[in-house]
Coordinates of C-alpha atoms in Angstrom, one line a residue:
Chain A
M1409 CA -0.3 0.0 0.2
A1410 CA 1.5 3.1 -0.9
L1411 CA 1.8 5.8 1.7
S1412 CA -0.1 8.3 0.1
S1413 CA -3.3 6.0 -0.2
P1414 CA -6.2 7.2 1.8
R1415 CA -5.6 5.3 4.7
V1416 CA -2.4 6.8 5.5
S1417 CA -4.8 10.3 6.0
E1418 CA -7.2 8.1 7.8
S1419 CA -4.0 7.3 10.3
K1420 CA -3.1 11.0 10.4
T1421 CA -6.2 12.7 10.8
A1422 CA -7.1 9.7 13.7
V1423 CA -4.7 11.1 16.2
E1424 CA -6.0 14.4 16.6
E1425 CA -9.8 12.5 16.4
K1426 CA -12.8 13.5 19.2
P1427 CA -12.1 11.7 21.8
A1428 CA -15.6 11.0 21.6
D1429 CA -15.3 9.3 18.4
I1430 CA -12.9 7.4 19.1
Y1431 CA -14.7 6.3 22.5
S1432 CA -17.8 5.7 20.5
W1433 CA -15.3 2.9 17.9
L1434 CA -13.7 1.8 20.7
L1435 CA -16.6 0.7 22.9
A1436 CA -18.7 -0.2 19.3
T1437 CA -15.7 -2.8 18.8
S1438 CA -14.8 -4.2 22.1
W1439 CA -19.4 -4.9 21.9
Q1440 CA -18.6 -7.3 18.4
K1441 CA -15.5 -8.4 19.5
L1442 CA -16.7 -9.8 22.4
I1443 CA -13.8 -7.1 24.9
P1444 CA -13.9 -7.1 28.1
L1445 CA -12.0 -3.4 27.5
Y1446 CA -13.6 -2.3 31.6
T1447 CA -12.5 -4.3 34.2
L1448 CA -12.7 -3.8 37.3
I1449 CA -10.6 -5.5 40.0
E1450 CA -11.4 -6.0 43.9
L1451 CA -7.9 -6.3 45.6
T1452 CA -9.3 -6.2 48.8
G1453 CA -12.0 -6.3 51.1
E1454 CA -10.5 -5.0 54.2
C1455 CA -11.0 -1.5 54.7
N1456 CA -9.2 1.9 57.3
L1457 CA -13.1 3.2 57.2
N1458 CA -16.2 2.0 58.4
C1459 CA -19.4 3.3 56.3
R1460 CA -22.1 3.2 56.8
H1461 CA -23.7 3.1 53.1
C1462 CA -21.0 0.7 52.7
Y1463 CA -22.1 -2.6 50.5
L1464 CA -19.5 -4.7 51.7
T1465 CA -20.8 -7.7 54.0
A1466 CA -18.7 -8.2 57.3
E1467 CA -17.3 -11.1 55.9
E1468 CA -15.8 -9.2 53.0
K1469 CA -14.4 -6.6 55.1
T1470 CA -12.3 -9.6 56.7
N1471 CA -11.1 -11.0 53.0
K1472 CA -7.2 -9.7 51.9
G1473 CA -8.4 -11.1 48.3
L1474 CA -5.8 -12.7 46.1
S1475 CA -2.6 -12.9 46.2
T1476 CA 0.4 -10.7 44.5
A1477 CA 1.6 -13.7 42.3
Q1478 CA -2.2 -14.5 41.8
W1479 CA -2.8 -10.9 40.2
F1480 CA 0.3 -10.9 38.7
E1481 CA -0.8 -14.2 36.4
L1482 CA -4.5 -12.5 36.1
L1483 CA -3.4 -9.4 34.9
E1484 CA -1.6 -11.0 32.1
Q1485 CA -4.3 -12.8 30.7
L1486 CA -6.4 -9.8 31.1
Y1487 CA -3.9 -8.5 28.6
H1488 CA -4.7 -10.6 26.1
S1489 CA -8.5 -10.7 26.3
G1490 CA -7.5 -7.6 25.1
A1491 CA -8.7 -5.5 28.6
F1492 CA -7.5 -2.4 28.8
F1493 CA -9.5 0.3 31.3
L1494 CA -8.0 -1.2 34.5
S1495 CA -9.8 -0.3 37.5
L1496 CA -8.2 -1.1 41.1
S1497 CA -11.1 -1.3 43.6
G1498 CA -11.3 -1.9 47.4
G1499 CA -12.2 -2.2 50.1
E1500 CA -9.2 0.1 50.9
I1501 CA -6.5 -0.5 48.4
F1502 CA -4.0 1.3 50.0
L1503 CA -3.6 -1.1 52.6
R1504 CA -2.0 -3.8 50.6
Q1505 CA 1.5 -4.0 50.4
D1506 CA 1.8 -4.9 47.3
L1507 CA -0.2 -2.6 45.8
F1508 CA 2.6 -0.9 43.7
S1509 CA 3.9 -3.9 42.3
I1510 CA 0.3 -4.4 40.9
I1511 CA 0.2 -1.5 39.8
E1512 CA 3.4 -1.3 37.9
K1513 CA 2.6 -4.5 36.4
A1514 CA -0.7 -3.4 35.5
R1515 CA 1.5 -1.0 33.8
E1516 CA 4.4 -2.6 32.6
L1517 CA 1.1 -4.4 31.0
N1518 CA 0.2 -1.2 28.8
F1519 CA -3.2 -0.2 31.1
S1520 CA -4.7 2.4 32.0
T1521 CA -5.4 2.4 35.2
R1522 CA -8.4 4.0 37.3
L1523 CA -7.4 3.8 41.3
F1524 CA -10.1 3.8 43.7
T1525 CA -9.7 4.8 47.5
N1526 CA -10.6 7.1 50.1
G1527 CA -7.7 8.4 50.1
T1528 CA -6.5 8.2 53.8
L1529 CA -3.6 6.4 53.4
I1530 CA -2.3 9.0 50.6
T1531 CA 0.5 10.6 51.9
R1532 CA 3.1 13.1 50.2
D1533 CA 5.5 10.4 49.3
V1534 CA 2.6 7.4 48.4
A1535 CA 1.4 11.1 45.9
R1536 CA 4.6 11.1 44.5
R1537 CA 4.8 6.8 44.0
V1538 CA 1.1 7.0 42.7
A1539 CA 1.9 9.8 40.2
E1540 CA 5.0 8.0 38.6
T1541 CA 2.5 5.2 37.8
S1542 CA 0.8 7.8 35.5
P1543 CA -2.7 6.4 36.6
E1544 CA -5.5 8.0 34.0
A1545 CA -7.2 9.2 37.1
V1546 CA -7.7 8.4 41.0
E1547 CA -11.4 8.8 41.7
V1548 CA -11.8 9.2 45.6
S1549 CA -14.6 8.9 47.6
L1550 CA -15.4 12.4 49.6
Y1551 CA -19.0 12.8 51.3
G1552 CA -19.6 15.7 52.0
A1553 CA -18.4 19.4 52.1
L1554 CA -18.1 19.1 55.7
P1555 CA -15.9 17.2 57.9
E1556 CA -18.3 16.4 60.4
T1557 CA -20.5 14.9 57.7
H1558 CA -17.8 12.7 56.1
D1559 CA -16.8 11.9 58.9
W1560 CA -20.0 10.8 60.2
L1561 CA -20.4 9.1 57.2
T1562 CA -17.2 7.1 57.1
G1563 CA -17.1 6.4 60.9
V1564 CA -13.6 7.5 61.4
P1565 CA -12.7 11.2 62.8
G1566 CA -10.3 12.9 61.4
S1567 CA -11.0 10.8 57.6
F1568 CA -11.9 14.4 55.3
K1569 CA -8.5 16.1 56.4
K1570 CA -6.7 13.4 55.2
T1571 CA -9.1 12.6 52.2
I1572 CA -8.8 16.2 51.4
G1573 CA -5.3 16.3 52.0
A1574 CA -5.1 12.9 49.2
I1575 CA -6.5 14.8 46.6
E1576 CA -4.7 18.1 47.1
A1577 CA -1.1 16.3 47.4
L1578 CA -2.2 14.1 43.2
V1579 CA -3.4 16.9 41.9
E1580 CA -0.5 19.2 43.0
L1581 CA 1.3 16.4 41.3
G1582 CA -0.9 16.6 38.2
V1583 CA -2.9 13.5 38.5
M1584 CA -6.6 13.7 37.6
V1585 CA -8.4 13.3 40.4
V1586 CA -12.5 12.8 40.3
I1587 CA -14.3 12.8 43.6
K1588 CA -17.0 10.6 43.7
N1589 CA -20.4 11.1 46.3
V1590 CA -23.5 9.5 46.7
W1591 CA -26.2 11.8 47.6
M1592 CA -28.1 10.7 50.5
N1593 CA -30.0 12.2 52.9
I1594 CA -27.4 12.6 55.3
N1595 CA -25.7 14.8 53.4
W1596 CA -27.5 16.1 50.2
T1597 CA -27.8 19.7 51.5
E1598 CA -23.9 20.3 51.4
A1599 CA -24.3 19.5 47.2
E1600 CA -23.6 22.7 46.4
R1601 CA -20.5 23.4 49.1
W1602 CA -19.5 20.4 47.8
L1603 CA -19.1 21.0 43.8
S1604 CA -17.2 24.5 45.2
L1605 CA -14.9 22.8 47.1
V1606 CA -14.4 20.0 43.9
R1607 CA -13.9 22.9 42.0
R1608 CA -11.4 24.4 44.1
L1609 CA -9.4 21.0 44.8
G1610 CA -9.0 21.3 41.1
A1611 CA -11.0 17.9 41.2
L1612 CA -13.5 16.7 38.8
P1613 CA -17.0 15.9 40.5
R1614 CA -18.6 12.4 40.1
W1615 CA -22.0 11.8 41.5
C1616 CA -25.2 9.5 41.9
V1617 CA -27.9 9.1 44.0
N1618 CA -28.3 5.1 44.1
V1619 CA -27.3 3.9 47.9
V1620 CA -26.6 0.1 47.0
P1621 CA -28.0 -2.9 49.1
Q1622 CA -25.4 -5.3 50.5
N1623 CA -23.6 -7.6 48.4
D1624 CA -25.2 -10.0 49.6
G1625 CA -29.1 -8.2 49.7
G1626 CA -28.9 -6.1 52.9
L1627 CA -30.9 -3.4 53.1
S1628 CA -29.2 -1.2 55.7
P1629 CA -27.9 0.8 53.2
T1630 CA -31.1 2.0 51.8
E1631 CA -32.2 3.3 55.1
F1632 CA -29.5 6.5 54.0
R1633 CA -31.6 7.0 49.9
M1634 CA -33.0 10.3 49.7
G1635 CA -37.0 10.5 50.3
D1636 CA -39.0 11.7 47.5
E1637 CA -39.4 15.6 48.6
E1638 CA -35.0 15.2 48.8
L1639 CA -34.7 14.0 45.4
A1640 CA -36.7 17.1 43.9
E1641 CA -35.0 19.4 45.3
L1642 CA -31.7 17.7 44.9
H1643 CA -32.8 18.0 41.0
R1644 CA -33.9 21.3 40.7
W1645 CA -30.2 21.8 42.0
E1646 CA -28.4 19.7 39.3
L1647 CA -30.2 21.2 36.9
S1648 CA -29.1 24.5 37.6
V1649 CA -25.5 23.2 37.8
E1650 CA -26.2 21.7 34.3
R1651 CA -26.5 24.8 33.1
D1652 CA -23.3 26.2 34.8
Y1653 CA -20.8 23.7 35.0
D1654 CA -18.8 22.6 31.8
G1655 CA -17.1 19.6 33.2
A1656 CA -16.5 16.9 31.3
E1657 CA -18.0 14.6 34.8
G1658 CA -21.3 15.4 36.4
A1659 CA -24.2 13.6 37.6
D1660 CA -24.2 10.1 37.2
S1661 CA -21.6 9.6 34.8
N1662 CA -20.2 6.7 35.6
P1663 CA -18.1 5.4 32.2
F1664 CA -18.1 2.1 33.7
C1665 CA -21.1 1.5 33.5
G1666 CA -22.4 2.7 30.5
A1667 CA -20.7 1.1 27.5
D1668 CA -23.6 0.7 24.8
S1669 CA -24.1 -1.7 22.3
D1670 CA -24.1 1.1 19.1
G1671 CA -21.3 2.6 21.1
V1672 CA -23.2 5.5 22.5
T1673 CA -22.5 6.1 26.6
S1674 CA -26.6 6.7 27.6
R1675 CA -28.0 3.4 28.2
S1676 CA -31.3 1.7 27.0
K1677 CA -33.3 1.4 29.9
E1678 CA -35.9 -0.9 28.6
R1679 CA -33.8 -3.6 27.5
V1680 CA -32.2 -6.2 29.7
L1681 CA -28.9 -5.2 30.4
G1682 CA -28.9 -1.4 28.7
C1683 CA -25.4 -1.3 30.2
G1684 CA -22.2 -3.0 29.3
A1685 CA -22.6 -5.7 31.5
A1686 CA -21.1 -9.1 30.2
A1687 CA -20.6 -7.0 27.0
N1688 CA -17.8 -4.9 27.5
N1689 CA -17.7 -5.0 31.3
C1690 CA -16.5 -7.3 34.0
I1691 CA -15.7 -7.9 37.9
I1692 CA -13.0 -9.8 39.6
D1693 CA -14.1 -9.9 43.0
I1694 CA -11.9 -10.3 45.6
N1695 CA -12.1 -14.7 45.8
G1696 CA -11.5 -14.3 41.8
E1697 CA -15.1 -14.9 40.9
V1698 CA -15.7 -13.2 37.1
L1699 CA -18.9 -10.9 37.8
P1700 CA -20.4 -9.3 35.1
C1701 CA -20.6 -5.9 37.1
A1702 CA -20.7 -4.6 40.7
Q1703 CA -23.9 -5.1 41.0
I1704 CA -24.7 -8.9 40.0
R1705 CA -22.8 -11.1 42.1
I1706 CA -23.9 -13.9 40.3
S1707 CA -20.0 -15.5 39.2
A1708 CA -19.3 -16.6 36.0
G1709 CA -16.1 -19.0 36.9
N1710 CA -13.7 -18.2 39.5
V1711 CA -9.6 -17.1 37.8
T1712 CA -8.5 -19.4 40.2
K1713 CA -10.1 -22.6 39.3
E1714 CA -9.8 -21.5 35.2
P1715 CA -7.8 -19.0 32.4
F1716 CA -10.5 -15.9 32.9
G1717 CA -10.5 -16.2 28.9
R1718 CA -12.0 -19.3 28.8
I1719 CA -15.0 -18.0 31.6
W1720 CA -15.4 -14.7 29.8
R1721 CA -15.6 -16.1 26.5
D1722 CA -17.2 -20.0 27.1
S1723 CA -19.5 -19.0 30.6
R1724 CA -23.1 -20.1 30.4
F1725 CA -24.3 -17.2 32.3
L1726 CA -22.2 -15.0 30.5
N1727 CA -23.4 -15.5 27.4
Q1728 CA -27.3 -16.1 29.1
L1729 CA -26.7 -12.7 30.0
R1730 CA -26.0 -11.3 26.7
A1731 CA -29.0 -13.4 25.4
I1732 CA -31.4 -11.9 26.8
R1733 CA -29.3 -8.3 27.0
E1734 CA -31.7 -6.6 24.4
L1735 CA -34.6 -8.0 24.9
P1736 CA -37.9 -5.1 26.5
V1737 CA -38.2 -5.0 30.6
S1738 CA -41.6 -5.8 30.7
G1739 CA -43.2 -2.6 32.1
C1740 CA -40.7 -0.6 31.2
V1741 CA -41.9 -0.1 27.6
G1742 CA -43.8 2.7 26.8
C1743 CA -42.8 4.4 30.1
P1744 CA -43.2 8.3 30.2
Y1745 CA -40.2 8.4 32.5
L1746 CA -37.5 6.5 30.4
E1747 CA -35.5 9.9 29.7
Q1748 CA -34.5 10.0 32.9
C1749 CA -34.2 6.9 34.5
V1750 CA -31.4 5.4 35.7
R1751 CA -32.7 1.6 35.8
C1752 CA -29.9 -0.1 36.2
P1753 CA -30.4 -4.1 36.0
G1754 CA -28.1 -5.4 38.9
L1755 CA -30.5 -2.8 41.5
A1756 CA -33.2 -4.5 40.0
W1757 CA -31.5 -8.4 40.5
L1758 CA -30.5 -6.9 43.8
E1759 CA -33.8 -5.1 45.4
D1760 CA -36.9 -6.1 43.0
G1761 CA -35.7 -10.1 42.3
G1762 CA -34.8 -10.2 38.2
L1763 CA -32.4 -9.0 36.4
A1764 CA -35.2 -8.4 33.8
L1765 CA -37.2 -6.5 36.3
R1766 CA -38.7 -3.1 36.3
S1767 CA -36.2 -1.3 39.1
S1768 CA -38.7 0.1 42.2
W1769 CA -35.8 2.5 43.1
A1770 CA -35.4 4.0 39.1
C1771 CA -38.6 4.1 38.7
R1772 CA -38.7 6.1 41.6
V1773 CA -36.4 8.1 40.8
A1774 CA -36.9 8.9 37.0
R1775 CA -41.2 9.9 38.1
I1776 CA -39.4 12.3 40.3
Y1777 CA -37.2 13.9 39.0
S1778 CA -39.1 14.0 35.5
E1779 CA -41.8 15.9 37.3
V1780 CA -39.4 18.2 38.4
E1781 CA -38.1 19.2 34.3
D1782 CA -42.3 19.7 33.9
E1783 CA -42.0 21.8 36.4
Chain B
M421 CA 22.3 12.9 13.1
S422 CA 18.9 11.2 12.8
V423 CA 16.3 11.3 15.7
K424 CA 15.6 8.3 17.3
F425 CA 12.3 7.8 19.5
A426 CA 10.3 6.1 22.4
Q427 CA 6.9 5.1 23.8
N428 CA 5.8 8.0 25.9
P429 CA 5.7 6.0 29.5
N430 CA 3.2 7.4 30.9
S431 CA 1.0 6.4 27.9
A432 CA -1.2 3.4 27.5
F433 CA -2.4 1.3 24.9
R434 CA -4.3 -1.5 23.2
I435 CA -4.1 -3.1 20.1
I436 CA -7.9 -3.8 19.6
D437 CA -9.3 -5.0 16.0
G438 CA -5.8 -3.6 14.1
E439 CA -6.0 -0.5 15.4
A440 CA -3.4 1.2 18.0
V441 CA -6.1 3.2 21.1
I442 CA -3.5 4.9 23.3
L443 CA -4.2 7.3 26.1
V444 CA -2.3 9.7 27.5
P445 CA -3.2 10.2 30.8
E446 CA -0.8 13.7 31.4
R447 CA -2.8 14.8 29.4
Q448 CA -6.0 13.1 29.1
T449 CA -6.1 12.4 25.4
L450 CA -7.3 8.7 23.7
H451 CA -6.1 8.4 20.0
R452 CA -6.3 6.2 17.4
L453 CA -3.8 4.5 15.0
A454 CA -4.0 2.3 12.2
D455 CA -2.5 0.8 9.2
V456 CA 0.8 3.3 8.5
G457 CA 0.2 5.0 11.4
L458 CA 0.2 2.1 13.1
R459 CA 4.0 1.3 12.3
V460 CA 5.4 4.4 12.3
W461 CA 4.3 4.3 15.8
E462 CA 5.6 0.9 16.0
L463 CA 8.8 1.4 14.8
A464 CA 8.9 4.6 17.1
C465 CA 8.0 2.9 19.6
E466 CA 10.8 0.3 18.9
G467 CA 13.7 3.4 19.2
K468 CA 14.6 2.6 16.0
A469 CA 15.6 6.3 14.6
E470 CA 14.0 8.9 12.1
E471 CA 15.8 8.1 9.2
Q472 CA 15.2 3.7 10.2
I473 CA 11.9 4.3 10.2
S474 CA 11.3 6.1 6.8
K475 CA 13.8 3.2 5.2
R476 CA 11.3 0.3 6.8
I477 CA 8.0 2.4 5.7
A478 CA 10.1 2.8 2.0
E479 CA 10.4 -0.4 1.5
E480 CA 6.7 -2.1 3.4
Y481 CA 4.9 0.4 1.7
E482 CA 6.3 -0.3 -1.5
V483 CA 6.8 3.7 -1.7
E484 CA 10.4 6.2 -3.3
A485 CA 11.9 6.9 -0.6
D486 CA 12.3 10.9 -0.6
K487 CA 8.3 10.6 -0.2
A488 CA 8.3 8.2 3.0
E489 CA 10.9 10.3 4.4
R490 CA 8.7 13.5 4.2
E491 CA 5.2 11.8 5.8
A492 CA 6.7 9.8 8.3
K493 CA 8.7 12.8 9.2
E494 CA 6.1 14.5 9.3
F495 CA 4.0 12.1 11.4
L496 CA 6.2 11.7 13.8
E497 CA 6.7 14.9 15.1
L498 CA 2.6 14.8 15.1
L499 CA 2.9 11.5 17.2
V500 CA 5.3 14.4 19.3
K501 CA 3.3 17.1 19.3
N502 CA 0.6 14.8 20.9
G503 CA 2.4 13.3 23.4
I504 CA 2.3 9.9 22.2
I505 CA 6.0 9.1 21.3
I506 CA 9.2 11.2 23.4
P507 CA 12.4 11.8 21.3
Q508 CA 14.9 9.7 22.8
S509 CA 18.1 12.3 23.5
E510 CA 21.5 9.8 22.7

C-alpha cells in the first residue's frame, strides 16, 4: 500500500480525532468482538473506614483478596483478552502492601489504570509514587463538604482532613482526580458547597443518588436514600448546575456502566441490560470470581480455577446474559419517564428480584426527576 | 544525526481490531492509529531513528524514499506533538 493512500490520511487524522468518536468506535468494537474493555479488580475487602452505607458485607471486609502472584497471573490473562481500562478497587486498595507492585505490573502491560480509594492513606510520598505510575485517574470518595458529615458517614474522625490532603497532593503532582459522592438523606444539602470544594481542589466531580444494597442483598445502606422531596430539590439543583457547569463529568456519569452496543454512553433503559455488563465490562472480585458487574454478584467462574479468557467467552451464565440483553423489560416499554431513568439491572436483581424486572428505585427517581423537569 | 524515539512511558495502549488505541494520561487524550500510522508508531516505540523508520516504511509500503522520508517525518512530529512518543536524547 502506498504511503499516499487514503489510509495514511486516515491514520494521520486519527491522531487528532475527537475523543468522543474514538470512544464510540472503541465501545462498539469491544462490544462486537467481546473484549472486556473495562475491567475492575477488587484487590481487597479490608478497609480502614467504616462507612455506614458500605455495600460490602462484614465477611467481605475481612477478606484480604488474592495473592500478588495470582493478581500478576490474572493481569497477564486480562491483557491477552484485550482488557484495557483497568480499575483497581477495594475495600481500601492502599492497605495492600503489594499495591504498587500490582499497579506497576498493570502499567508494564500497558493498562490504563484508575485507582479507587478513600485517600486517607495517601501521604505526599505515596502520592508521588502514585503519580510515577501515570494513572488515568484516581477516584476518591468524599461524602460531604463538611468534615463532620463525611467523618460521621465514614465512621472515622479525621478522615475528611486526610482525604482532602490526599487530593491536594495528587492534584499538585498533576494526577487527574475524580471526587465521587453518593447523595444521601445525610449529605445532600451540602451539594452546592461540595461542588465548590471539588472545583477549588482542581478535581472533577462525579455523583449519583443510588445508595445500593449490600452485596448479599442486605438493605441497611438503603436507609440513607433520599426521600421524594429531597430528590426533587437535589434535581432542581442539578439542573442549575448543568446549566452553569462545563466540566467533563457530573451526575451519574460513571463510564464503567455506560458502554452501549451502539457505542453510545446513554443507557437503553427499556432493555434487560442497557449497560456494558458481560459485553465489555466485568469485575473480578476479592475471591477471583468473575462477575458481569459490581451489582450482579453472580459468579461466571473463578480465575483461580480456570483461565479468565475461557470464563469470559464460554461461561454459560455470561452467554445467557448476552442472549437476553436486548429483550424488553416488562413494564418499561412505553414508560413516560424513560428519559430520566437510571435503571440498573443489577439493582433490579438485588432489590426487586430479577435482572429483567423494573427497578423500583429507578422508577421512583425517574418519576420525581420528570416531574421536576416539567415544572 | 537522525532522532530516535520511544513510547511515552506514561501512555497506555491496546491493539484492538488491528488498530492502536493510545491513552496519554497527562493530557487526558485518547488516540487511534491504523495502518501506516500504526506502523510508524510501532517502529518509533521500538527505539528506531527517524531515518530507519522512513526506510522501513519505504520498503514495506513500496513508496519512493523521499516521499516516505517526508511523510514519516511529518507523522512523527505529530506523534511527538501529541505526547504519544518522545524523542530520545543520545
